[in-house]
Tab-separated table of C-alpha atoms and ligand atoms in Angstrom:
chain	number	residue	atom	x	y	z
F	1	UNK	CA	5.652	60.647	-39.431
F	2	UNK	CA	5.285	57.514	-37.406
F	3	UNK	CA	2.479	55.063	-36.750
F	4	UNK	CA	-0.384	57.554	-37.148
F	5	UNK	CA	0.838	58.689	-40.564
F	6	UNK	CA	1.313	55.051	-41.578
F	7	UNK	CA	-2.253	54.179	-40.635
F	8	UNK	CA	-3.602	57.265	-42.413
F	9	UNK	CA	-1.660	56.289	-45.544
F	10	UNK	CA	-2.971	52.726	-45.400
F	11	UNK	CA	-6.554	53.958	-44.893
F	12	UNK	CA	-6.144	56.283	-47.850
F	13	UNK	CA	-5.147	53.343	-50.036
F	14	UNK	CA	-8.088	51.223	-48.942
F	15	UNK	CA	-10.814	53.869	-48.671
F	16	UNK	CA	-10.100	56.247	-51.493
F	17	UNK	CA	-13.028	58.523	-52.057
F	18	UNK	CA	-11.818	60.384	-55.112
F	19	UNK	CA	-13.811	59.444	-58.192
F	20	UNK	CA	-11.788	56.889	-60.216
F	21	UNK	CA	-13.170	58.432	-63.422
F	22	UNK	CA	-12.139	62.070	-62.958
F	23	UNK	CA	-10.172	62.211	-59.666
F	24	UNK	CA	-12.671	64.713	-58.236
F	25	UNK	CA	-12.604	64.270	-54.488
F	26	UNK	CA	-16.098	63.804	-53.156
F	27	UNK	CA	-17.797	61.090	-51.156
F	28	UNK	CA	-18.441	58.128	-53.414
F	29	UNK	CA	-21.256	56.047	-51.933
F	30	UNK	CA	-19.970	52.573	-51.163
F	31	UNK	CA	-22.350	49.850	-52.271
F	32	UNK	CA	-24.679	52.342	-53.936
F	33	UNK	CA	-24.733	53.586	-57.490
F	34	UNK	CA	-21.901	52.872	-59.874
F	35	UNK	CA	-19.054	54.050	-57.613
F	36	UNK	CA	-18.168	57.187	-59.562
F	37	UNK	CA	-19.307	60.806	-59.355
F	38	UNK	CA	-22.599	61.839	-60.954
F	39	UNK	CA	-20.988	63.292	-64.107
F	40	UNK	CA	-18.892	60.168	-64.726
F	41	UNK	CA	-21.936	57.942	-64.084
F	42	UNK	CA	-23.833	59.814	-66.803
F	43	UNK	CA	-20.895	59.458	-69.226
F	44	UNK	CA	-20.595	55.730	-68.499
F	45	UNK	CA	-24.305	55.017	-68.978
F	46	UNK	CA	-24.525	56.037	-72.625
F	47	UNK	CA	-25.980	53.366	-74.926
F	48	UNK	CA	-23.308	50.999	-76.266
F	49	UNK	CA	-22.265	51.029	-79.901
F	50	UNK	CA	-20.603	48.434	-82.136
F	51	UNK	CA	-16.837	48.847	-82.368
F	52	UNK	CA	-15.761	49.809	-85.905
F	53	UNK	CA	-14.284	46.936	-87.861
F	54	UNK	CA	-15.423	43.614	-89.259
F	55	UNK	CA	-15.270	41.741	-85.995
F	56	UNK	CA	-16.897	38.364	-85.599
F	57	UNK	CA	-18.736	38.218	-83.305
F	58	UNK	CA	-19.734	41.881	-83.253
F	59	UNK	CA	-18.060	43.773	-80.397
F	60	UNK	CA	-20.034	46.379	-78.439
F	61	UNK	CA	-18.424	49.080	-76.353
F	62	UNK	CA	-19.734	51.391	-73.649
F	63	UNK	CA	-17.850	54.301	-75.204
F	64	UNK	CA	-14.675	55.446	-76.928
F	65	UNK	CA	-11.258	54.832	-75.381
F	66	UNK	CA	-10.860	58.279	-73.887
F	67	UNK	CA	-12.180	60.452	-71.087
F	68	UNK	CA	-13.836	58.668	-68.213
F	69	UNK	CA	-13.795	55.243	-69.920
F	70	UNK	CA	-10.030	55.373	-70.305
F	71	UNK	CA	-9.566	56.778	-66.799
F	72	UNK	CA	-11.506	53.898	-65.244
F	73	UNK	CA	-9.485	51.303	-67.172
F	74	UNK	CA	-6.164	52.910	-66.189
F	75	UNK	CA	-7.281	53.244	-62.563
F	76	UNK	CA	-8.087	49.519	-62.510
F	77	UNK	CA	-5.038	48.259	-64.423
F	78	UNK	CA	-2.242	50.704	-63.710
F	79	UNK	CA	-3.256	52.152	-60.355
F	80	UNK	CA	-4.638	48.856	-59.012
F	81	UNK	CA	-7.802	50.429	-57.625
F	82	UNK	CA	-10.356	47.767	-56.644
F	83	UNK	CA	-13.170	50.343	-56.819
F	84	UNK	CA	-12.291	50.969	-60.477
F	85	UNK	CA	-12.476	47.199	-61.164
F	86	UNK	CA	-15.993	47.253	-59.698
F	87	UNK	CA	-16.929	50.214	-61.889
F	88	UNK	CA	-15.507	48.377	-64.917
F	89	UNK	CA	-17.707	45.381	-64.060
F	90	UNK	CA	-20.773	47.603	-63.733
F	91	UNK	CA	-20.031	49.207	-67.095
F	92	UNK	CA	-19.735	45.780	-68.747
F	93	UNK	CA	-23.007	44.714	-67.080
F	94	UNK	CA	-24.622	47.900	-68.430
F	95	UNK	CA	-23.610	46.987	-71.999
F	96	UNK	CA	-24.997	43.448	-71.549
F	97	UNK	CA	-28.292	44.884	-70.221
F	98	UNK	CA	-28.590	47.130	-73.263
F	99	UNK	CA	-27.893	44.188	-75.589
F	100	UNK	CA	-30.630	42.240	-73.802
F	101	UNK	CA	-33.013	45.186	-74.348
F	102	UNK	CA	-32.213	45.315	-78.076
F	103	UNK	CA	-32.517	41.539	-78.428
F	104	UNK	CA	-28.840	40.966	-79.275
F	105	UNK	CA	-28.516	38.775	-76.197
F	106	UNK	CA	-31.103	36.684	-74.337
F	107	UNK	CA	-32.354	37.793	-70.954
F	108	UNK	CA	-30.019	36.050	-68.468
F	109	UNK	CA	-33.062	35.330	-66.271
F	110	UNK	CA	-34.401	33.112	-69.061
F	111	UNK	CA	-31.237	31.693	-70.634
F	112	UNK	CA	-27.723	31.714	-69.196
F	113	UNK	CA	-25.301	34.360	-70.452
F	114	UNK	CA	-21.716	33.313	-69.777
F	115	UNK	CA	-19.154	36.122	-69.722
F	116	UNK	CA	-15.743	34.851	-70.814
F	117	UNK	CA	-12.914	37.114	-69.688
F	118	UNK	CA	-10.273	37.850	-72.329
F	119	UNK	CA	-6.867	36.368	-71.450
F	120	UNK	CA	-3.974	38.235	-69.873
F	121	UNK	CA	-0.453	37.189	-68.929
F	122	UNK	CA	-0.287	35.653	-65.431
F	123	UNK	CA	2.593	38.022	-64.552
F	124	UNK	CA	0.416	41.067	-65.403
F	125	UNK	CA	-2.469	39.586	-63.392
F	126	UNK	CA	-0.170	39.037	-60.384
F	127	UNK	CA	1.010	42.654	-60.521
F	128	UNK	CA	-2.600	43.825	-60.478
F	129	UNK	CA	-3.784	41.569	-57.658
F	130	UNK	CA	-5.562	39.216	-60.087
F	131	UNK	CA	-6.728	39.530	-63.669
F	132	UNK	CA	-8.635	42.824	-63.895
F	133	UNK	CA	-10.913	41.674	-66.731
F	134	UNK	CA	-11.751	38.384	-64.993
F	135	UNK	CA	-12.588	40.235	-61.759
F	136	UNK	CA	-14.692	42.771	-63.661
F	137	UNK	CA	-16.539	39.919	-65.416
F	138	UNK	CA	-17.410	38.428	-62.007
F	139	UNK	CA	-18.728	41.830	-60.853
F	140	UNK	CA	-20.746	42.105	-64.086
F	141	UNK	CA	-22.272	38.643	-63.657
F	142	UNK	CA	-23.285	39.461	-60.079
F	143	UNK	CA	-24.685	42.803	-61.149
F	144	UNK	CA	-26.904	41.071	-63.708
F	145	UNK	CA	-28.984	39.864	-60.759
F	146	UNK	CA	-26.777	36.820	-60.414
F	147	UNK	CA	-28.314	35.142	-63.469
F	148	UNK	CA	-25.255	35.535	-65.636
F	149	UNK	CA	-22.050	33.610	-65.068
F	150	UNK	CA	-18.408	34.587	-65.488
F	151	UNK	CA	-15.466	32.396	-66.373
F	152	UNK	CA	-11.755	32.842	-66.980
F	153	UNK	CA	-10.985	30.012	-69.384
F	154	UNK	CA	-7.675	31.195	-70.783
F	155	UNK	CA	-4.489	33.018	-69.984
F	156	UNK	CA	-1.773	34.290	-72.271
F	157	UNK	CA	1.474	32.314	-72.185
F	158	UNK	CA	4.342	34.425	-70.856
F	159	UNK	CA	6.486	33.716	-73.917
F	160	UNK	CA	3.887	34.894	-76.445
F	161	UNK	CA	5.716	37.225	-78.866
F	162	UNK	CA	4.685	40.862	-78.767
F	163	UNK	CA	2.132	41.718	-81.448
F	164	UNK	CA	3.535	45.185	-82.099
F	165	UNK	CA	4.111	45.689	-85.824
F	166	UNK	CA	1.999	42.688	-86.903
F	167	UNK	CA	-1.087	42.972	-89.101
F	168	UNK	CA	-4.465	42.413	-87.464
F	169	UNK	CA	-4.751	38.905	-88.961
F	170	UNK	CA	-1.214	38.030	-87.796
F	171	UNK	CA	-1.941	39.412	-84.326
F	172	UNK	CA	-5.043	37.235	-84.092
F	173	UNK	CA	-3.082	34.106	-85.047
F	174	UNK	CA	-0.244	35.076	-82.688
F	175	UNK	CA	-2.645	35.501	-79.807
F	176	UNK	CA	-4.714	32.365	-80.425
F	177	UNK	CA	-1.489	30.307	-80.536
F	178	UNK	CA	-0.256	31.879	-77.294
F	179	UNK	CA	-3.314	30.944	-75.244
F	180	UNK	CA	-3.256	28.472	-72.403
F	181	UNK	CA	-6.709	27.108	-71.721
F	182	UNK	CA	-8.007	26.006	-68.357
F	183	UNK	CA	-9.595	22.706	-69.317
F	184	UNK	CA	-11.745	22.254	-66.219
F	185	UNK	CA	-13.093	25.822	-66.491
F	186	UNK	CA	-13.776	25.233	-70.186
F	187	UNK	CA	-15.700	22.048	-69.310
F	188	UNK	CA	-17.781	24.053	-66.807
F	189	UNK	CA	-18.524	26.651	-69.509
F	190	UNK	CA	-19.557	23.957	-71.981
F	191	UNK	CA	-21.938	22.512	-69.382
F	192	UNK	CA	-23.473	25.960	-68.794
F	193	UNK	CA	-23.877	26.458	-72.540
F	194	UNK	CA	-25.849	23.227	-72.889
F	195	UNK	CA	-28.862	24.980	-71.314
F	196	UNK	CA	-31.503	25.994	-73.889
F	197	UNK	CA	-30.801	29.433	-75.351
F	198	UNK	CA	-27.529	29.862	-73.449
F	199	UNK	CA	-24.919	32.137	-75.024
F	200	UNK	CA	-21.298	33.058	-74.386
F	201	UNK	CA	-19.911	36.590	-74.608
F	202	UNK	CA	-16.242	37.452	-74.750
F	203	UNK	CA	-15.416	40.354	-72.452
F	204	UNK	CA	-12.454	42.719	-72.342
F	205	UNK	CA	-11.629	46.142	-70.973
F	206	UNK	CA	-10.762	47.699	-74.323
F	207	UNK	CA	-10.926	46.697	-77.985
F	208	UNK	CA	-8.582	48.535	-80.318
F	209	UNK	CA	-7.299	46.292	-83.119
F	210	UNK	CA	-9.640	43.457	-82.152
F	211	UNK	CA	-6.677	41.050	-82.054
F	212	UNK	CA	-7.164	39.950	-78.448
F	213	UNK	CA	-10.865	39.180	-78.783
F	214	UNK	CA	-10.294	37.787	-82.299
F	215	UNK	CA	-7.575	35.387	-81.143
F	216	UNK	CA	-9.583	34.429	-78.076
F	217	UNK	CA	-12.701	33.786	-80.186
F	218	UNK	CA	-10.690	31.691	-82.668
F	219	UNK	CA	-9.274	29.557	-79.845
F	220	UNK	CA	-12.719	29.148	-78.269
F	221	UNK	CA	-14.352	28.207	-81.577
F	222	UNK	CA	-11.722	25.480	-82.079
F	223	UNK	CA	-13.007	24.017	-78.809
F	224	UNK	CA	-16.687	24.247	-79.677
F	225	UNK	CA	-17.528	27.500	-77.914
F	226	UNK	CA	-18.899	30.130	-80.329
F	227	UNK	CA	-19.387	33.518	-78.627
F	228	UNK	CA	-22.537	35.452	-79.574
F	229	UNK	CA	-21.013	38.889	-78.948
F	230	UNK	CA	-18.048	40.768	-77.591
F	231	UNK	CA	-18.514	43.299	-74.802
F	232	UNK	CA	-15.905	45.896	-73.865
F	233	UNK	CA	-15.835	48.968	-71.649
F	234	UNK	CA	-14.124	51.041	-74.342
F	235	UNK	CA	-13.519	50.733	-78.077
F	236	UNK	CA	-11.140	52.543	-80.341
S	301	ZN	ZN1	-15.951	61.495	-61.772
């Protein structure tokens, strides 16, 4: 025990080298690749698929909520691992790239793509050292060669009633009513979206019932921002 142990513990927290997707301990190249082991990188690079359900806009996910996708999300949100947030951002960027390839979204080099992070409660964001989805959206925008933009236009009011037990439609209404919008950030987004061909995408870590993205989209639409697609790291 003592100072040396303390420093070693601190270094372990900052420089964790175990893969955030599978906990396998091996050197993870910093600043190279996706920040996970080779097997997890393969699993995370599968083509995205639309999330089941009649969502508007259509929501695309990098994979099902399980395995490595779930592990990355939990590592970012529950274990507060910054490297997992970066991986989450890269996964979201990968979905956007695929949607550009299939023509669902414009090429951000030609028309701005604005990634709008789904809202979270400020208390949850504080616990996690900042909103995980908003930070991942910034990573994603940077990864898209810096041509995309990321914005956090809304947070969830602390007093918003829990949606457990509500129908999907009721959850959507509950969430859209519980949003607090950042007006100056929303103005910035509107300015970005005035560019020819510009589109907005709502972004979240996971889409299960669709209530969060649905409520967010409803609130955005009421303020003149109509997202072209939803992008998530994992879908139910
Ligand atoms: Zn791994």
